[in-house]
Structure formats: structure tokens, C-alpha cells
mmCIF file with all atom_site columns, C-alpha atoms in Angstrom:
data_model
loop_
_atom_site.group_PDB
_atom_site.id
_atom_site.type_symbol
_atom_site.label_atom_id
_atom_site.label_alt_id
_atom_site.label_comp_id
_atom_site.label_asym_id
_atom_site.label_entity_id
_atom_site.label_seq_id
_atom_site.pdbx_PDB_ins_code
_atom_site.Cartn_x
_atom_site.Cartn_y
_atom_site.Cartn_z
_atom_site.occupancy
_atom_site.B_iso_or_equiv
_atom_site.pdbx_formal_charge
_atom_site.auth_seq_id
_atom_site.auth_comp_id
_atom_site.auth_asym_id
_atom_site.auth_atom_id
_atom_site.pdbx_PDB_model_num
ATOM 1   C CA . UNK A 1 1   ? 0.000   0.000   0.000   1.00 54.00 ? 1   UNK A CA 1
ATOM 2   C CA . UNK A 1 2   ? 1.180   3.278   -0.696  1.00 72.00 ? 2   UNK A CA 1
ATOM 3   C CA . UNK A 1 3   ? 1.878   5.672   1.949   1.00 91.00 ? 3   UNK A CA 1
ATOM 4   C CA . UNK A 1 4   ? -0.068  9.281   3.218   1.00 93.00 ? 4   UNK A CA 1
ATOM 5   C CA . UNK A 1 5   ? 3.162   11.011  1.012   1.00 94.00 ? 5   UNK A CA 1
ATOM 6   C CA . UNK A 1 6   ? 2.839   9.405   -1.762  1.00 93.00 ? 6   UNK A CA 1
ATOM 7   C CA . UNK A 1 7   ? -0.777  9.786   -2.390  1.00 92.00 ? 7   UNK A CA 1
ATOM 8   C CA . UNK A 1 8   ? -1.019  13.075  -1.113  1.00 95.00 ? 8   UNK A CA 1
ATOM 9   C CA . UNK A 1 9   ? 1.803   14.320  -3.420  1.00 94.00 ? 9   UNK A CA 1
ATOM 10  C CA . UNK A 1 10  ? 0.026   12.913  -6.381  1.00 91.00 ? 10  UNK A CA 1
ATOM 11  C CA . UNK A 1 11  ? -3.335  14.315  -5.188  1.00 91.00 ? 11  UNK A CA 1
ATOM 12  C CA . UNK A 1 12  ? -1.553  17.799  -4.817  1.00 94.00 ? 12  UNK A CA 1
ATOM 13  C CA . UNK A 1 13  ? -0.323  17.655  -8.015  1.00 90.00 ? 13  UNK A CA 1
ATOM 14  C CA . UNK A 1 14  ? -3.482  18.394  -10.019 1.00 88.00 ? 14  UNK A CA 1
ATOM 15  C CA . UNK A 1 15  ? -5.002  20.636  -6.931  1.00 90.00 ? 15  UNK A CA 1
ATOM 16  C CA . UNK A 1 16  ? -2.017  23.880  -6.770  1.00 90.00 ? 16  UNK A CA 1
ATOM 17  C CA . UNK A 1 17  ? -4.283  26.210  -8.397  1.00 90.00 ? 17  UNK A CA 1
ATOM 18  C CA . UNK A 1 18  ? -6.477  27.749  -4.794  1.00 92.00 ? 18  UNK A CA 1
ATOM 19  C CA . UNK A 1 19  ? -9.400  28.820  -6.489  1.00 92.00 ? 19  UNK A CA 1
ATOM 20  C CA . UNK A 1 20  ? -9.202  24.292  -7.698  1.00 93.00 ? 20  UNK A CA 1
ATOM 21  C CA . UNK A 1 21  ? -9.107  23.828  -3.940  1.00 93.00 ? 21  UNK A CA 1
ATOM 22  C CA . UNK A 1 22  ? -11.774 26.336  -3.155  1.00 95.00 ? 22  UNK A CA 1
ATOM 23  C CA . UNK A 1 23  ? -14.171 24.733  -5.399  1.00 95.00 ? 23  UNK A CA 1
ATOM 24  C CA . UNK A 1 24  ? -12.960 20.879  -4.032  1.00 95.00 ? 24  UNK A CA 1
ATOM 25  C CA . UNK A 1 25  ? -13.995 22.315  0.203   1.00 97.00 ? 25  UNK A CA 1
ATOM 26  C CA . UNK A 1 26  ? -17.148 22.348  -1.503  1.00 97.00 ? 26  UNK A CA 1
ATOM 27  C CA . UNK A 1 27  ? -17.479 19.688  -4.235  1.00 96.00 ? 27  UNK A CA 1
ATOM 28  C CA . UNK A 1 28  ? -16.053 17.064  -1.824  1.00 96.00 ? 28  UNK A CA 1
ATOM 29  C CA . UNK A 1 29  ? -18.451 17.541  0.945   1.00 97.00 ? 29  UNK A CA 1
ATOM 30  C CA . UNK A 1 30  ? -21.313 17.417  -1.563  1.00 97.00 ? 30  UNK A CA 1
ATOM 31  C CA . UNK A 1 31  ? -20.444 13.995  -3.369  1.00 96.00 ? 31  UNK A CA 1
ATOM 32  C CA . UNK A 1 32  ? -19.609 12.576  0.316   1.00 97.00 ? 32  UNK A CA 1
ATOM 33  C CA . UNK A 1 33  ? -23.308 13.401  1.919   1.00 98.00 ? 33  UNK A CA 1
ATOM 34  C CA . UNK A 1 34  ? -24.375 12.634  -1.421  1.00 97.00 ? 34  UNK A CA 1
ATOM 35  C CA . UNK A 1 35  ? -22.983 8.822   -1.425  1.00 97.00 ? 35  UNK A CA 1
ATOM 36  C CA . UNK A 1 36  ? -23.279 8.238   2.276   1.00 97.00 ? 36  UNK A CA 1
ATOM 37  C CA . UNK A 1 37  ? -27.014 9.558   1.983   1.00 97.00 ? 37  UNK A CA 1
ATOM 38  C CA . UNK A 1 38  ? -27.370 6.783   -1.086  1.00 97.00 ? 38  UNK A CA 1
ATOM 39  C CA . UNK A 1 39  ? -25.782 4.230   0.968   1.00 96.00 ? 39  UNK A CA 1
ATOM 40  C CA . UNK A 1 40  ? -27.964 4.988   3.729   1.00 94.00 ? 40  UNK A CA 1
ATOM 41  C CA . UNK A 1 41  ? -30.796 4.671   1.720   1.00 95.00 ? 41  UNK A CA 1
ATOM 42  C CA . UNK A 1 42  ? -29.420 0.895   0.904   1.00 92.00 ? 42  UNK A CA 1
ATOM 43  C CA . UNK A 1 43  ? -31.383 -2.239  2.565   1.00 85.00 ? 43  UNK A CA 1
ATOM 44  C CA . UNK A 1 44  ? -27.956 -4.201  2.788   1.00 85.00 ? 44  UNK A CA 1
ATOM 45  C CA . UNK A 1 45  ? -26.792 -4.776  6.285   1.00 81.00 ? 45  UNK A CA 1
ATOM 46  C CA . UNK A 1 46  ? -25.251 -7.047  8.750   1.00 87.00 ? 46  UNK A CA 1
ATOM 47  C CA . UNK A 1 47  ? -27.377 -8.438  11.513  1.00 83.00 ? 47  UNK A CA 1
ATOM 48  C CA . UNK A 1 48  ? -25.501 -9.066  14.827  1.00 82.00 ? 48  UNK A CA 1
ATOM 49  C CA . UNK A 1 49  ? -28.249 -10.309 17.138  1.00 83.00 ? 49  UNK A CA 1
ATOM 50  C CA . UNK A 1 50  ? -30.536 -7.096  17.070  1.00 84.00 ? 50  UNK A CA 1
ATOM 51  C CA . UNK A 1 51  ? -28.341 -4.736  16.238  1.00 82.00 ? 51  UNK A CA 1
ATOM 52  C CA . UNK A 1 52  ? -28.453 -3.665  12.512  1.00 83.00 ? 52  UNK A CA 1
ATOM 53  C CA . UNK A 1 53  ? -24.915 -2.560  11.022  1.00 87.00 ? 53  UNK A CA 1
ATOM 54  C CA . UNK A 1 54  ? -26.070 -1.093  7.593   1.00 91.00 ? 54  UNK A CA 1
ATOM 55  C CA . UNK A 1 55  ? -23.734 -0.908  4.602   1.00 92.00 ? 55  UNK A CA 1
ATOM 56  C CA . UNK A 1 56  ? -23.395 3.296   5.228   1.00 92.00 ? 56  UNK A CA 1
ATOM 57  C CA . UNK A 1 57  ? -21.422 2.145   8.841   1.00 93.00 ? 57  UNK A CA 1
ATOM 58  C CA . UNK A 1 58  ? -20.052 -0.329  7.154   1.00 93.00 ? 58  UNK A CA 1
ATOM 59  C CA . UNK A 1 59  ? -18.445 2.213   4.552   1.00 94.00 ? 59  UNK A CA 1
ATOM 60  C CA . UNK A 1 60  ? -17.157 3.950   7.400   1.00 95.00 ? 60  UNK A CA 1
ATOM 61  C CA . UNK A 1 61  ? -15.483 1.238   9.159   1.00 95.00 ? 61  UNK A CA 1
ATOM 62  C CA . UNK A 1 62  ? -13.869 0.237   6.197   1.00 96.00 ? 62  UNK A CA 1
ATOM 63  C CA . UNK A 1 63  ? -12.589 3.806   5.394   1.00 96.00 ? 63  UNK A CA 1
ATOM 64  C CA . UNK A 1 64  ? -11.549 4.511   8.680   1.00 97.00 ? 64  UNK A CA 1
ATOM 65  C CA . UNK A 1 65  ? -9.115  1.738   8.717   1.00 97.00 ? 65  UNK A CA 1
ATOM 66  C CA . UNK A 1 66  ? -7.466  2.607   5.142   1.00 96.00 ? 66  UNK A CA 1
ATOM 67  C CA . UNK A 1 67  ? -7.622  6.148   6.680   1.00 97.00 ? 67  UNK A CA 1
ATOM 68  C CA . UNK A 1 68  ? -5.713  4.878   10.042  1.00 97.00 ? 68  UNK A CA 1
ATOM 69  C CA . UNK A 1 69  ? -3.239  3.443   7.755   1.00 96.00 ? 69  UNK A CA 1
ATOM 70  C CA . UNK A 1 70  ? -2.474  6.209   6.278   1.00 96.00 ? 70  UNK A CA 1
ATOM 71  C CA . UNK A 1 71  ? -1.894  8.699   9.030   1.00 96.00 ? 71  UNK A CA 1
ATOM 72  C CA . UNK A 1 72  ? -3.664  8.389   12.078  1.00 96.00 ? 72  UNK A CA 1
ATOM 73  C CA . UNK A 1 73  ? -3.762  11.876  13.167  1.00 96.00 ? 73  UNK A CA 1
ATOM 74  C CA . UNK A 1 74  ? -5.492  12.632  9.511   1.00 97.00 ? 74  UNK A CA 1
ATOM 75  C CA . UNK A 1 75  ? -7.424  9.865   10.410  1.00 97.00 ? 75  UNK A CA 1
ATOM 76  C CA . UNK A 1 76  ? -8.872  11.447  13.445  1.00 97.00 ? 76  UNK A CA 1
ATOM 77  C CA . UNK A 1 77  ? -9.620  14.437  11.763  1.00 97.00 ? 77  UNK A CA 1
ATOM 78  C CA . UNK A 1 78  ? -11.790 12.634  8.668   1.00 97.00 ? 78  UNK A CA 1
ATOM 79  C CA . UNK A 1 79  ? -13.540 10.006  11.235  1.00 97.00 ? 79  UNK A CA 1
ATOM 80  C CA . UNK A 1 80  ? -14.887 12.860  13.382  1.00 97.00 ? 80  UNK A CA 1
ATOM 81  C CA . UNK A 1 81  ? -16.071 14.296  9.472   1.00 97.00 ? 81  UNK A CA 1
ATOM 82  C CA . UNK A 1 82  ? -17.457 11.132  8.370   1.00 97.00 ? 82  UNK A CA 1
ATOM 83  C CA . UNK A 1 83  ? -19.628 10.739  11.274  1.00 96.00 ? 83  UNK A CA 1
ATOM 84  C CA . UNK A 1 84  ? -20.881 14.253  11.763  1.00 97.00 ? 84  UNK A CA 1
ATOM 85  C CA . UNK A 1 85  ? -21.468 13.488  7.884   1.00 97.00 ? 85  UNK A CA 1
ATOM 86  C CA . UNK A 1 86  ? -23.627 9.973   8.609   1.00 96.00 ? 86  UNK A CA 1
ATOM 87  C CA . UNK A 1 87  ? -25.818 11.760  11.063  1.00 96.00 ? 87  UNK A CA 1
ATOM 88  C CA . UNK A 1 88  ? -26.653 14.265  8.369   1.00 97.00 ? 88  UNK A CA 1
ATOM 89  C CA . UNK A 1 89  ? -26.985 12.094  6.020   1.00 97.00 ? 89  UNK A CA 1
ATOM 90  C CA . UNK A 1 90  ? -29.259 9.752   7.881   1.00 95.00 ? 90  UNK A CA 1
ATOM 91  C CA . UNK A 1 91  ? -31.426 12.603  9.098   1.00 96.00 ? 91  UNK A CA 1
ATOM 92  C CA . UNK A 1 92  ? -31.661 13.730  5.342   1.00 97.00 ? 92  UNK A CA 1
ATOM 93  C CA . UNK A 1 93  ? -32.824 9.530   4.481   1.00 96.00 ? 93  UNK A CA 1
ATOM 94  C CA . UNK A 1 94  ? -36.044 10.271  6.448   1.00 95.00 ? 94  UNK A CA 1
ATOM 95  C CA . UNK A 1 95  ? -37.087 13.193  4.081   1.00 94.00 ? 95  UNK A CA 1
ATOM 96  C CA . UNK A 1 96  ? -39.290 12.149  0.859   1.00 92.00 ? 96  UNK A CA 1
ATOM 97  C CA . UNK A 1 97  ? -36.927 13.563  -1.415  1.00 96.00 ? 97  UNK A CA 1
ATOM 98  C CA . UNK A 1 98  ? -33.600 11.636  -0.269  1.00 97.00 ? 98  UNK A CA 1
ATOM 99  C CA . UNK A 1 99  ? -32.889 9.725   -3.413  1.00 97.00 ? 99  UNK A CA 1
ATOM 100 C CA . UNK A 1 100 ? -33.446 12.977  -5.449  1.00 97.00 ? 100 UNK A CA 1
ATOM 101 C CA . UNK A 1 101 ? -31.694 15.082  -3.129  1.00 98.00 ? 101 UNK A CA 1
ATOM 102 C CA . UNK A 1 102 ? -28.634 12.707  -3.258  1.00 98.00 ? 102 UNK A CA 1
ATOM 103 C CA . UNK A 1 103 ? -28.770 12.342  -7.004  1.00 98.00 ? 103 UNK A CA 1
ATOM 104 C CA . UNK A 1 104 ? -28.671 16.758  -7.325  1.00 98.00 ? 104 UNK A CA 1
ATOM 105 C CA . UNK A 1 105 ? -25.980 16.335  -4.715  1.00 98.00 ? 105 UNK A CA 1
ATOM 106 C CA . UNK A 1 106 ? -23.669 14.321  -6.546  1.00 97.00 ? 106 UNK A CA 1
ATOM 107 C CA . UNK A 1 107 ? -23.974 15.990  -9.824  1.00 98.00 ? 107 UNK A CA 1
ATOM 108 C CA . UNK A 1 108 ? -23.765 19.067  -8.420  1.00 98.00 ? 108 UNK A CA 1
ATOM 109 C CA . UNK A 1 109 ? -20.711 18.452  -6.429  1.00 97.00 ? 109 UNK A CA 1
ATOM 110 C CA . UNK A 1 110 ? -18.970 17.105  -9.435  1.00 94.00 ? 110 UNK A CA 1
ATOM 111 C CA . UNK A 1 111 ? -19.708 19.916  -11.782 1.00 96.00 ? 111 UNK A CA 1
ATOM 112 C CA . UNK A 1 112 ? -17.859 22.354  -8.767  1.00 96.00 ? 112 UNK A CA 1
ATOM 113 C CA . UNK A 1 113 ? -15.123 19.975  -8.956  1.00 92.00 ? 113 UNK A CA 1
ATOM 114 C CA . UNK A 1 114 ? -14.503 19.901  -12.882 1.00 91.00 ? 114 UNK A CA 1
ATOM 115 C CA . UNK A 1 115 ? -15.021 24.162  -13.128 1.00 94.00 ? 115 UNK A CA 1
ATOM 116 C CA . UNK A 1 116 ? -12.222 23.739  -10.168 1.00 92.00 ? 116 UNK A CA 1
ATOM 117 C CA . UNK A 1 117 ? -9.862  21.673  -12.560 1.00 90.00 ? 117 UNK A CA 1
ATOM 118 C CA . UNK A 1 118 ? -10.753 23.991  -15.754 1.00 89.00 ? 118 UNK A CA 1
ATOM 119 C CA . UNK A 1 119 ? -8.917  26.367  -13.381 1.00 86.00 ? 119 UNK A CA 1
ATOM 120 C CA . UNK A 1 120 ? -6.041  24.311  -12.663 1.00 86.00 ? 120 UNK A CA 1
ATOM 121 C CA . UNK A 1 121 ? -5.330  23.436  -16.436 1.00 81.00 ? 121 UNK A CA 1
ATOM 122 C CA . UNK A 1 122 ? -5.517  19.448  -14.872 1.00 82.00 ? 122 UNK A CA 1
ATOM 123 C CA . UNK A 1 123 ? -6.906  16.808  -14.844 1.00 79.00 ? 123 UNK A CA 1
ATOM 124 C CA . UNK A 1 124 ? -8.795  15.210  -12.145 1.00 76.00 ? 124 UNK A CA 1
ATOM 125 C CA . UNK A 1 125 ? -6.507  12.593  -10.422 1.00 73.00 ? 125 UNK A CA 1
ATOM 126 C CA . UNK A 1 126 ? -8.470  9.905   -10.139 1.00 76.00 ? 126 UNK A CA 1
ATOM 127 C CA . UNK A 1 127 ? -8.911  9.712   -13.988 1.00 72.00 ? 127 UNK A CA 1
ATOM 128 C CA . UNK A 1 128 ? -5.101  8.334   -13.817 1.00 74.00 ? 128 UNK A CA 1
ATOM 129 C CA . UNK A 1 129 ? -5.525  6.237   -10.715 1.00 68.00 ? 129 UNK A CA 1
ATOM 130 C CA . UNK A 1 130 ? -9.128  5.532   -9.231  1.00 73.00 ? 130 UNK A CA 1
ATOM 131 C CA . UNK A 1 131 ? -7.746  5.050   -5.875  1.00 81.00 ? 131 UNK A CA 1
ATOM 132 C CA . UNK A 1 132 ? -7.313  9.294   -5.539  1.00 78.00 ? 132 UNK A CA 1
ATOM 133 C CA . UNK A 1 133 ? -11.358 9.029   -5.202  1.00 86.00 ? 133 UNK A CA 1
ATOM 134 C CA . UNK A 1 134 ? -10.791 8.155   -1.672  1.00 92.00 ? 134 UNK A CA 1
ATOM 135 C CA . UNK A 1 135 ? -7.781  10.647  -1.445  1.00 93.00 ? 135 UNK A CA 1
ATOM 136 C CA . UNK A 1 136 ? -9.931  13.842  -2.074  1.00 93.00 ? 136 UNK A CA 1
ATOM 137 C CA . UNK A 1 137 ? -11.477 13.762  1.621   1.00 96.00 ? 137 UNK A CA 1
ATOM 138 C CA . UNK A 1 138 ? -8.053  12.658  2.987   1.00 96.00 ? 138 UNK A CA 1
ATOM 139 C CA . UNK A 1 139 ? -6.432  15.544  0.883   1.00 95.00 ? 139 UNK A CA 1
ATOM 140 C CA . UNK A 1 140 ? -8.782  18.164  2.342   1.00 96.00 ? 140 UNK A CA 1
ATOM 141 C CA . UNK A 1 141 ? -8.191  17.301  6.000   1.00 97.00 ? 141 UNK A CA 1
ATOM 142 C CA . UNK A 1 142 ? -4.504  17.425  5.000   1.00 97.00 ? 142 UNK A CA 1
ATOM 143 C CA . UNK A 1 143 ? -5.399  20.682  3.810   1.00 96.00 ? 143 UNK A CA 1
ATOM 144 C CA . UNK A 1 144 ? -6.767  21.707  7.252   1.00 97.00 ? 144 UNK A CA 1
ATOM 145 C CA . UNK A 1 145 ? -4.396  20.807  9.334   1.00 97.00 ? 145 UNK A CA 1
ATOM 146 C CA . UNK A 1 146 ? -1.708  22.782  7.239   1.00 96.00 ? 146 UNK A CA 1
ATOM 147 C CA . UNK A 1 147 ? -4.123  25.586  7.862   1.00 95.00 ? 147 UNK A CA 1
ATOM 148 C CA . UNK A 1 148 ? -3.443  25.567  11.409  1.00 96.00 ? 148 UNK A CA 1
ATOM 149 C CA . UNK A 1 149 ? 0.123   24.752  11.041  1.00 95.00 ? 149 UNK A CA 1
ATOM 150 C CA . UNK A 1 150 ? -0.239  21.066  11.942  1.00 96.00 ? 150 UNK A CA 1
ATOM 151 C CA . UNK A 1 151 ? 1.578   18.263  10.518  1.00 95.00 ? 151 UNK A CA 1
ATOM 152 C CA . UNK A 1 152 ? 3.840   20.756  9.039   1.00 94.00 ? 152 UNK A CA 1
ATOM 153 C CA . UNK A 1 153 ? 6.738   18.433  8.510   1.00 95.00 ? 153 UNK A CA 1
ATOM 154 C CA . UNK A 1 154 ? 4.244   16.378  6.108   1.00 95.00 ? 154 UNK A CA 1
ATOM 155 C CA . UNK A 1 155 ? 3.213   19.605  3.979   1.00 94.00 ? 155 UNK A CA 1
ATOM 156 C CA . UNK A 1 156 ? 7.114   19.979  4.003   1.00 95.00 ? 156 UNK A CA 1
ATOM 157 C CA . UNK A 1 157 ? 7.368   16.783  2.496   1.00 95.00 ? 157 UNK A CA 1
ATOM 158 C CA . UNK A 1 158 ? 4.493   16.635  -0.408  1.00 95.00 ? 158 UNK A CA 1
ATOM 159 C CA . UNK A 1 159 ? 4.590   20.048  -1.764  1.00 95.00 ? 159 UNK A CA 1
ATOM 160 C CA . UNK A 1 160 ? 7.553   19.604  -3.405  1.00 95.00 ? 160 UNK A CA 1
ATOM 161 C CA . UNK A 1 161 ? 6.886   15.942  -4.671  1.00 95.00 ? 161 UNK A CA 1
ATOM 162 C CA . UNK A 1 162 ? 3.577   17.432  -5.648  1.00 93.00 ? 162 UNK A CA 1
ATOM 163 C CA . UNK A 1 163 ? 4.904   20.093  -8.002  1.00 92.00 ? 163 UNK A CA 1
ATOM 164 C CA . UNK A 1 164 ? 8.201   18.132  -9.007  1.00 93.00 ? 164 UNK A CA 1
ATOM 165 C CA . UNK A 1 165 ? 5.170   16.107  -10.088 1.00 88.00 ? 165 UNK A CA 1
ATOM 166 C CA . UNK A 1 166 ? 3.214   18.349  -11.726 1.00 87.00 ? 166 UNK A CA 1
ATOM 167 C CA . UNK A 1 167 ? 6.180   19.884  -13.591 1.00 86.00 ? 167 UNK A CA 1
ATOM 168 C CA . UNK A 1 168 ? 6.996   16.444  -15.073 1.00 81.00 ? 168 UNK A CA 1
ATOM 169 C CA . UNK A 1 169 ? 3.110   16.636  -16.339 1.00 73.00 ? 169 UNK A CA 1
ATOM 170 C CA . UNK A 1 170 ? 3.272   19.827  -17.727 1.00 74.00 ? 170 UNK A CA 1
ATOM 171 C CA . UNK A 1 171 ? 6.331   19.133  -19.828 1.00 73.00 ? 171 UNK A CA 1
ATOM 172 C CA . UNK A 1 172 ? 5.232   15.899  -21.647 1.00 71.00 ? 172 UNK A CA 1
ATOM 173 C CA . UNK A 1 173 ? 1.653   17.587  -22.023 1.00 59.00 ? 173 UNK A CA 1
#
């Protein structure tokens, strides 16, 4: 498995441009409640005696672990997110409108993520490498933490990875 740096760097390496970023603190959110509102809305579940794990907790369990492998202290960061996110999302499951809602959600949130890359000149990164799909959450809490000057020493390390990697890119077009 790769490691936080590695994806990261590649993630940064098609998101330099801040109005791209801008658009992704919004676009990301949106798909997220959109696909944990869809998964919510799914019948599949585990039964463990009478407790009910449905496939949305399941979702999160299973990125919560390939997020704690990554960096824990990200980790903590996106867990908090992804729960706070759940509870939304299953509040938003009782409304008629879910599926609909969900469905406007996700296409929305896309469409703010392309006009992001039309101003970064790039490419998504998942179009190279569908694993980034899970990175763009990751990314963002990355992105937070720099904010606050946390977890410095890993900005240190995949900015310049991320635009020795972009430059590479740019020159073969």
C-alpha cells in the first residue's frame, strides 16, 4: 500500500491552483453526503443479534481503517467528518426527497469539482488512478491541518513531490 506522502503528493499535483481547492472544500463535501445519503438509503446490512450494522457504517469502518493506515492523526480528523457526515446524512434519508436530493448532490458536487480543474489546467486525479477518489477527503483534511500549522513536517514533504510532479506533467503535455 502506498503511503499518506505518496498519495497526497500525487493528489496535490493536479489541486495547486487555490481557487481548484476552493471549489474541491465544496465539491467534496457534496459527493460525500451525497454517497453516504445513497448508501444509507441501501437495505444491505449485517445483523448481529438485534443490532443492525447497515452498509453506510459499514463504509465507514472500512474507510476509517485505510484512513488509520495512512496517518492516524489525519485519520482522526476525517472520522470525526465522516460521522458528523452519517448523522446528516441519515437525518436527510427520512425526508421524501432523499434519493433525489442525493442524485442533485452528486452531480452538483462534481460539476464544482470539474469548473475547479478547468482552473487548474488538470486533470482530475483519479482519472489516472481511481484510488485518488478516496484521497480527495483525505487531501482536504490534509489541507486543514496545514491551515493551522499542523503536521507541518508532512506539507514539508508533499509540496515539493507534488509540483516536481506536476512539472513532469506539464512538460510531456
Amino acid at each position: 500500500m502506498r503511503n499518506a506522502v505518496e498519495r497526497l503528493s500525487t493528489y496535490k499535483s493536479v489541486h495547486l491552483n487555490a481557487h481548484n481547492v476552493k471549489t474541491h472544500f465544496i465539491g467534496v463535501p457534496l459527493i460525500v453526503l451525497s454517497v453516504f445519503i445513497l448508501l444509507a438509503l441501501t437495505p444491505i446490512a449485517i445483523l448481529f443479534g438485534d443490532y443492525r450494522l447497515g452498509i453506510d457504517k459499514l463504509a465507514i469502518i472500512g474507510l476509517s481503517i485505510y484512513y488509520l493506515l495512512l496517518n492516524i492523526r489525519l485519520a482522526i480528523g476525517l472520522i470525526v467528518s465522516m460521522i458528523v457526515t452519517l448523522v446528516i446524512a441519515n437525518t436527510i434519508t427520512q425526508w421524501s426527497g432523499a434519493l433525489g436530493l442525493a442524485i442533485g448532490l452528486f452531480i452538483l458536487g462534481w460539476i464544482i469539482q470539474f469548473i475547479g480543474h478547468y482552473f487548474e489546467k488538470a486533470k482530475p486525479a483519479f482519472i489516472d488512478d481511481l484510488d485518488q477518489l478516496l484521497i480527495g477527503p483525505f487531501f482536504l483534511m490534509a489541507e486543514v491541518y496545514f491551515h493551522f500549522g499542523w503536521l507541518s513536517s508532512l506539507e514539508n514533504k508533499i509540496t515539493p513531490i507534488a509540483m516536481e510532479k506536476r512539472k513532469k506533467v506539464d512538460e510531456t503535455g
